């Protein structure tokens, strides 16, 4: 299971907006994203620029591209002298402009995720206050529930970062987890509608499997003339980087262990990536409308 960052679109909308785009168009979107910051306002800009793509697909693409950008620059932001400069700047401006969204402004200026900057600032605050490094548990609790921070102004600024960051932070983590579970539920419902017998990830783990796809079909099906033994649900957009990572870390091992299977990228994928069908991996951007079972013949969607 994998899920897109915090999106307000419903699963029904996502299921209707099934999207595949070519690699050239994806690169065009990626270049445009380079100038954007991870605020919720940036999604309005993206939707204006690419109105033919559903918001959920754009959000997934933005989130993945932004996370790549952050990973490339993370070491620079974590340098001790840089972190100290961020903290001193924040403390100084908090005295003169306490009502301004200081952390959000600083995050935008240094091109860092607001939630990640808030984490650095709270960590510095705790070290200064306690003269020691606080446990990760204490730090995470304060980021999840800013009212626990023993500085009301800092708590407010941290909350602003959490609410406005669409790629990182505890709020986004909760939304991603919920959306991933929601799509897994939708996949199970669609399998039950077609009276297909299957084992889900929890059942497989109970049987002792340590690394499994989301669904294993007890009786295989055929999709587009290809046999499918397992199905993996990805509530995200399938780009080159993520797909090749999944191939190496998940999909090939699933094929070796269970046979050929189907990967559903609910938010779409780069069309050129669907090139491994003969090797046992079929890509779709939604649940197949027409499937063939060994016993029943064609099984079509119920309208």
CSV table of C-alpha atoms in Angstrom, one decimal:
chain,number,residue,atom,x,y,z
A,1,UNK,CA,0.0,0.0,0.0
A,2,UNK,CA,1.1,3.5,-0.8
A,3,UNK,CA,-0.8,6.7,-0.6
A,4,UNK,CA,-0.8,10.2,-1.9
A,5,UNK,CA,-0.3,13.1,0.5
A,6,UNK,CA,-3.2,14.9,2.0
A,7,UNK,CA,-6.0,15.2,-0.5
A,8,UNK,CA,-9.6,16.3,-0.1
A,9,UNK,CA,-10.9,14.6,-3.2
A,10,UNK,CA,-13.2,11.7,-2.6
A,11,UNK,CA,-12.3,8.1,-3.6
A,12,UNK,CA,-15.3,8.1,-6.0
A,13,UNK,CA,-13.8,11.2,-7.8
A,14,UNK,CA,-10.4,9.5,-7.9
A,15,UNK,CA,-11.9,6.4,-9.4
A,16,UNK,CA,-13.5,8.4,-12.2
A,17,UNK,CA,-10.5,10.5,-13.0
A,18,UNK,CA,-8.2,7.6,-14.1
A,19,UNK,CA,-5.1,9.1,-15.6
A,20,UNK,CA,-2.1,8.1,-17.6
A,21,UNK,CA,0.3,10.7,-19.0
A,22,UNK,CA,3.3,10.4,-21.2
A,23,UNK,CA,6.8,10.9,-19.9
A,24,UNK,CA,7.3,14.2,-21.8
A,25,UNK,CA,4.2,15.7,-20.2
A,26,UNK,CA,5.3,14.5,-16.8
A,27,UNK,CA,8.6,16.3,-17.3
A,28,UNK,CA,6.8,19.5,-18.2
A,29,UNK,CA,4.8,19.3,-15.0
A,30,UNK,CA,8.0,18.6,-13.0
A,31,UNK,CA,9.7,21.7,-14.4
A,32,UNK,CA,6.8,23.8,-13.4
A,33,UNK,CA,6.7,22.3,-9.9
A,34,UNK,CA,10.3,23.4,-9.4
A,35,UNK,CA,9.1,27.0,-8.7
A,36,UNK,CA,6.4,26.1,-6.2
A,37,UNK,CA,6.4,25.6,-2.4
A,38,UNK,CA,4.5,23.0,-0.5
A,39,UNK,CA,1.6,25.2,0.6
A,40,UNK,CA,-2.0,24.4,-0.1
A,41,UNK,CA,-2.2,27.5,-2.3
A,42,UNK,CA,0.2,25.9,-4.7
A,43,UNK,CA,-2.4,23.4,-5.7
A,44,UNK,CA,-4.6,26.1,-7.1
A,45,UNK,CA,-1.7,27.3,-9.2
A,46,UNK,CA,-1.2,23.7,-10.5
A,47,UNK,CA,-4.8,23.2,-11.3
A,48,UNK,CA,-4.9,26.5,-13.2
A,49,UNK,CA,-1.8,25.5,-15.2
A,50,UNK,CA,-2.9,21.9,-15.9
A,51,UNK,CA,-6.8,21.9,-15.8
A,52,UNK,CA,-7.1,18.6,-17.7
A,53,UNK,CA,-5.6,16.7,-14.8
A,54,UNK,CA,-7.6,15.8,-11.6
A,55,UNK,CA,-6.5,17.6,-8.4
A,56,UNK,CA,-5.6,14.3,-6.7
A,57,UNK,CA,-3.2,13.4,-9.5
A,58,UNK,CA,-1.6,16.8,-9.4
A,59,UNK,CA,-1.2,16.6,-5.7
A,60,UNK,CA,0.5,13.2,-5.9
A,61,UNK,CA,2.9,14.4,-8.6
A,62,UNK,CA,3.7,17.5,-6.7
A,63,UNK,CA,4.3,15.7,-3.4
A,64,UNK,CA,6.6,13.2,-5.0
A,65,UNK,CA,8.6,15.8,-7.0
A,66,UNK,CA,8.9,18.0,-3.9
A,67,UNK,CA,10.1,15.2,-1.7
A,68,UNK,CA,12.9,14.5,-4.3
A,69,UNK,CA,13.9,18.1,-4.1
A,70,UNK,CA,14.0,18.1,-0.3
A,71,UNK,CA,16.1,15.0,-0.2
A,72,UNK,CA,18.7,16.6,-2.5
A,73,UNK,CA,19.0,19.6,-0.2
A,74,UNK,CA,18.4,18.0,3.2
A,75,UNK,CA,22.1,17.8,4.2
A,76,UNK,CA,22.4,21.6,3.7
A,77,UNK,CA,19.5,22.4,5.9
A,78,UNK,CA,20.7,20.1,8.6
A,79,UNK,CA,24.2,21.5,8.9
A,80,UNK,CA,24.6,22.6,12.6
A,81,UNK,CA,25.5,26.2,11.7
A,82,UNK,CA,22.6,26.5,9.4
A,83,UNK,CA,20.1,25.1,11.9
A,84,UNK,CA,21.5,27.5,14.5
A,85,UNK,CA,21.0,30.4,12.1
A,86,UNK,CA,17.4,29.4,11.4
A,87,UNK,CA,16.6,29.2,15.1
A,88,UNK,CA,18.3,32.5,16.0
A,89,UNK,CA,16.5,34.3,13.2
A,90,UNK,CA,13.2,32.9,14.3
A,91,UNK,CA,13.7,33.9,18.0
A,92,UNK,CA,14.7,37.4,17.0
A,93,UNK,CA,11.7,38.0,14.7
A,94,UNK,CA,9.3,36.4,17.2
A,95,UNK,CA,10.1,39.4,19.5
A,96,UNK,CA,9.4,42.0,16.9
A,97,UNK,CA,6.7,40.4,14.7
A,98,UNK,CA,4.9,37.9,17.0
A,99,UNK,CA,1.7,37.9,15.0
A,100,UNK,CA,3.3,37.1,11.6
A,101,UNK,CA,3.5,33.5,10.3
A,102,UNK,CA,7.2,33.5,10.9
A,103,UNK,CA,8.0,29.9,10.3
A,104,UNK,CA,6.0,29.7,7.2
A,105,UNK,CA,7.8,32.8,5.8
A,106,UNK,CA,11.2,31.4,6.8
A,107,UNK,CA,10.4,28.0,5.2
A,108,UNK,CA,9.4,29.7,2.0
A,109,UNK,CA,12.6,31.9,1.9
A,110,UNK,CA,15.0,29.0,2.5
A,111,UNK,CA,13.0,26.5,0.3
A,112,UNK,CA,12.3,24.0,3.0
A,113,UNK,CA,9.1,22.2,4.0
A,114,UNK,CA,7.3,24.1,6.7
A,115,UNK,CA,6.7,21.0,8.8
A,116,UNK,CA,10.4,20.0,8.5
A,117,UNK,CA,11.5,23.5,9.5
A,118,UNK,CA,9.2,23.4,12.4
A,119,UNK,CA,10.8,20.1,13.5
A,120,UNK,CA,14.2,21.7,13.5
A,121,UNK,CA,13.1,24.8,15.4
A,122,UNK,CA,11.3,22.8,18.1
A,123,UNK,CA,14.3,20.5,18.5
A,124,UNK,CA,16.5,23.6,19.0
A,125,UNK,CA,14.0,25.1,21.5
A,126,UNK,CA,14.0,21.9,23.5
A,127,UNK,CA,17.8,21.6,23.5
A,128,UNK,CA,18.1,25.2,24.7
A,129,UNK,CA,15.5,24.8,27.3
A,130,UNK,CA,16.7,21.5,28.7
A,131,UNK,CA,20.4,21.7,27.8
A,132,UNK,CA,20.2,18.2,26.3
A,133,UNK,CA,18.8,16.4,23.3
A,134,UNK,CA,15.1,15.5,23.8
A,135,UNK,CA,13.9,12.1,22.9
A,136,UNK,CA,12.3,11.5,19.6
A,137,UNK,CA,9.1,10.5,21.3
A,138,UNK,CA,8.8,13.9,23.1
A,139,UNK,CA,9.6,15.8,19.9
A,140,UNK,CA,7.1,13.8,17.8
A,141,UNK,CA,4.4,14.4,20.4
A,142,UNK,CA,4.9,18.1,20.4
A,143,UNK,CA,4.7,18.2,16.6
A,144,UNK,CA,1.5,16.2,16.6
A,145,UNK,CA,0.0,18.2,19.4
A,146,UNK,CA,1.6,21.7,19.4
A,147,UNK,CA,-0.2,22.7,22.6
A,148,UNK,CA,2.3,20.5,24.4
A,149,UNK,CA,5.1,23.0,23.5
A,150,UNK,CA,5.8,25.1,26.6
A,151,UNK,CA,5.9,28.3,24.5
A,152,UNK,CA,2.5,29.5,23.2
A,153,UNK,CA,3.9,31.6,20.4
A,154,UNK,CA,6.1,28.8,19.1
A,155,UNK,CA,3.2,26.4,19.4
A,156,UNK,CA,1.0,28.6,17.2
A,157,UNK,CA,3.7,28.9,14.6
A,158,UNK,CA,4.3,25.2,14.6
A,159,UNK,CA,0.6,24.6,14.1
A,160,UNK,CA,0.6,27.0,11.2
A,161,UNK,CA,3.3,24.9,9.6
A,162,UNK,CA,1.5,21.6,10.1
A,163,UNK,CA,-1.8,22.9,8.7
A,164,UNK,CA,-0.3,24.5,5.7
A,165,UNK,CA,2.2,21.9,4.6
A,166,UNK,CA,0.7,19.6,2.0
A,167,UNK,CA,3.8,17.2,1.7
A,168,UNK,CA,5.2,16.6,5.2
A,169,UNK,CA,4.1,16.6,8.8
A,170,UNK,CA,1.9,14.6,11.2
A,171,UNK,CA,-1.4,15.8,9.6
A,172,UNK,CA,-0.2,14.7,6.1
A,173,UNK,CA,0.9,11.4,7.5
A,174,UNK,CA,-2.5,10.7,9.0
A,175,UNK,CA,-4.2,11.7,5.7
A,176,UNK,CA,-1.9,9.5,3.7
A,177,UNK,CA,-2.5,6.5,5.9
A,178,UNK,CA,-6.3,7.0,5.8
A,179,UNK,CA,-6.4,7.4,2.0
A,180,UNK,CA,-4.2,4.3,1.6
A,181,UNK,CA,-6.6,2.2,3.8
A,182,UNK,CA,-9.6,3.7,1.9
A,183,UNK,CA,-8.3,2.5,-1.4
A,184,UNK,CA,-7.5,-0.9,-0.1
A,185,UNK,CA,-11.1,-1.1,1.2
A,186,UNK,CA,-12.4,-0.1,-2.2
A,187,UNK,CA,-10.3,-2.8,-3.9
A,188,UNK,CA,-11.7,-5.4,-1.5
A,189,UNK,CA,-15.2,-4.2,-2.2
A,190,UNK,CA,-14.7,-4.5,-5.9
A,191,UNK,CA,-13.4,-8.0,-5.6
A,192,UNK,CA,-16.3,-9.0,-3.5
A,193,UNK,CA,-18.8,-7.5,-6.0
A,194,UNK,CA,-17.4,-9.9,-8.6
A,195,UNK,CA,-17.4,-12.8,-6.2
A,196,UNK,CA,-13.7,-13.3,-6.4
A,197,UNK,CA,-12.1,-15.2,-3.6
A,198,UNK,CA,-8.9,-13.6,-2.2
A,199,UNK,CA,-6.6,-13.2,0.8
A,200,UNK,CA,-5.7,-9.8,1.9
A,201,UNK,CA,-2.4,-8.6,3.5
A,202,UNK,CA,-3.5,-9.2,7.1
A,203,UNK,CA,-4.7,-12.7,6.3
A,204,UNK,CA,-1.4,-13.5,4.5
A,205,UNK,CA,0.7,-12.2,7.4
A,206,UNK,CA,-1.4,-14.3,9.8
A,207,UNK,CA,-0.3,-17.3,7.6
A,208,UNK,CA,3.3,-16.4,8.1
A,209,UNK,CA,4.1,-14.5,5.0
A,210,UNK,CA,6.5,-11.6,5.7
A,211,UNK,CA,6.4,-9.6,2.5
A,212,UNK,CA,3.2,-9.8,0.5
A,213,UNK,CA,1.1,-7.8,-2.0
A,214,UNK,CA,-2.2,-6.3,-0.8
A,215,UNK,CA,-4.3,-9.1,-2.4
A,216,UNK,CA,-3.6,-12.6,-3.5
A,217,UNK,CA,-6.4,-14.2,-5.6
A,218,UNK,CA,-7.2,-17.7,-4.6
A,219,UNK,CA,-8.3,-18.3,-8.2
A,220,UNK,CA,-6.3,-16.3,-10.8
A,221,UNK,CA,-8.1,-14.0,-13.2
A,222,UNK,CA,-7.1,-12.6,-16.7
A,223,UNK,CA,-6.9,-8.9,-17.5
A,224,UNK,CA,-6.2,-7.8,-21.0
A,225,UNK,CA,-5.2,-11.4,-21.8
A,226,UNK,CA,-2.6,-11.5,-18.9
A,227,UNK,CA,-3.0,-13.8,-16.0
A,228,UNK,CA,-3.2,-12.1,-12.6
A,229,UNK,CA,-2.4,-13.9,-9.3
A,230,UNK,CA,-2.0,-10.8,-7.0
A,231,UNK,CA,-3.0,-7.2,-6.9
A,232,UNK,CA,-1.1,-4.3,-5.3
A,233,UNK,CA,-2.9,-1.0,-4.5
A,234,UNK,CA,-0.9,2.2,-4.7
A,235,UNK,CA,-2.8,5.4,-3.8
A,236,UNK,CA,-0.3,7.5,-5.6
A,237,UNK,CA,0.9,8.5,-9.0
A,238,UNK,CA,3.4,6.1,-10.6
A,239,UNK,CA,6.4,8.0,-11.8
A,240,UNK,CA,9.8,6.7,-12.9
A,241,UNK,CA,11.5,6.9,-9.6
A,242,UNK,CA,8.8,5.4,-7.4
A,243,UNK,CA,7.9,2.7,-9.9
A,244,UNK,CA,11.4,1.5,-10.3
A,245,UNK,CA,11.9,1.5,-6.6
A,246,UNK,CA,8.7,-0.6,-6.2
A,247,UNK,CA,9.9,-3.0,-8.9
A,248,UNK,CA,13.1,-3.7,-7.1
A,249,UNK,CA,11.8,-3.7,-3.5
A,250,UNK,CA,8.3,-5.3,-4.1
A,251,UNK,CA,7.0,-6.2,-7.5
A,252,UNK,CA,9.7,-8.5,-8.8
A,253,UNK,CA,9.7,-10.5,-5.5
A,254,UNK,CA,5.9,-10.8,-5.7
A,255,UNK,CA,6.3,-12.2,-9.2
A,256,UNK,CA,9.0,-14.6,-8.2
A,257,UNK,CA,6.9,-15.9,-5.3
A,258,UNK,CA,3.3,-15.7,-6.5
A,259,UNK,CA,3.4,-15.4,-10.3
A,260,UNK,CA,2.3,-12.5,-12.5
A,261,UNK,CA,0.2,-9.7,-11.0
A,262,UNK,CA,-1.5,-6.3,-11.3
A,263,UNK,CA,-0.5,-3.0,-9.8
A,264,UNK,CA,-3.2,-0.3,-9.6
A,265,UNK,CA,-1.9,3.3,-9.4
A,266,UNK,CA,-5.2,5.0,-8.4
A,267,UNK,CA,-3.8,8.4,-9.3
A,268,UNK,CA,-2.4,7.4,-12.7
A,269,UNK,CA,1.1,6.7,-14.0
A,270,UNK,CA,3.5,7.5,-16.7
A,271,UNK,CA,2.2,5.4,-19.7
A,272,UNK,CA,5.6,4.2,-20.8
A,273,UNK,CA,6.1,2.4,-17.5
A,274,UNK,CA,3.5,-0.2,-18.5
A,275,UNK,CA,6.1,-2.2,-20.4
A,276,UNK,CA,6.6,-5.3,-18.2
A,277,UNK,CA,3.4,-7.2,-19.0
A,278,UNK,CA,5.3,-10.1,-20.6
A,279,UNK,CA,7.4,-10.4,-17.5
A,280,UNK,CA,4.4,-10.5,-15.2
A,281,UNK,CA,3.6,-7.0,-14.1
A,282,UNK,CA,0.5,-5.2,-15.5
A,283,UNK,CA,-0.3,-1.6,-14.6
A,284,UNK,CA,-3.8,0.0,-14.4
A,285,UNK,CA,-5.1,3.3,-13.1
A,286,UNK,CA,-8.3,1.8,-11.7
A,287,UNK,CA,-9.9,-1.5,-11.1
A,288,UNK,CA,-10.3,-3.3,-14.5
A,289,UNK,CA,-13.9,-3.0,-15.8
A,290,UNK,CA,-13.6,-6.4,-17.7
A,291,UNK,CA,-11.9,-9.4,-16.2
A,292,UNK,CA,-12.0,-13.1,-17.1
A,293,UNK,CA,-12.1,-15.8,-14.4
A,294,UNK,CA,-11.1,-19.4,-15.0
A,295,UNK,CA,-14.5,-20.7,-14.0
A,296,UNK,CA,-17.0,-18.0,-14.8
A,297,UNK,CA,-15.8,-16.3,-18.0
A,298,UNK,CA,-16.1,-12.5,-18.4
A,299,UNK,CA,-16.9,-10.7,-15.2
A,300,UNK,CA,-18.2,-7.2,-15.8
A,301,UNK,CA,-18.8,-4.3,-13.5
A,302,UNK,CA,-22.2,-3.9,-12.1
A,303,UNK,CA,-23.9,-0.7,-13.1
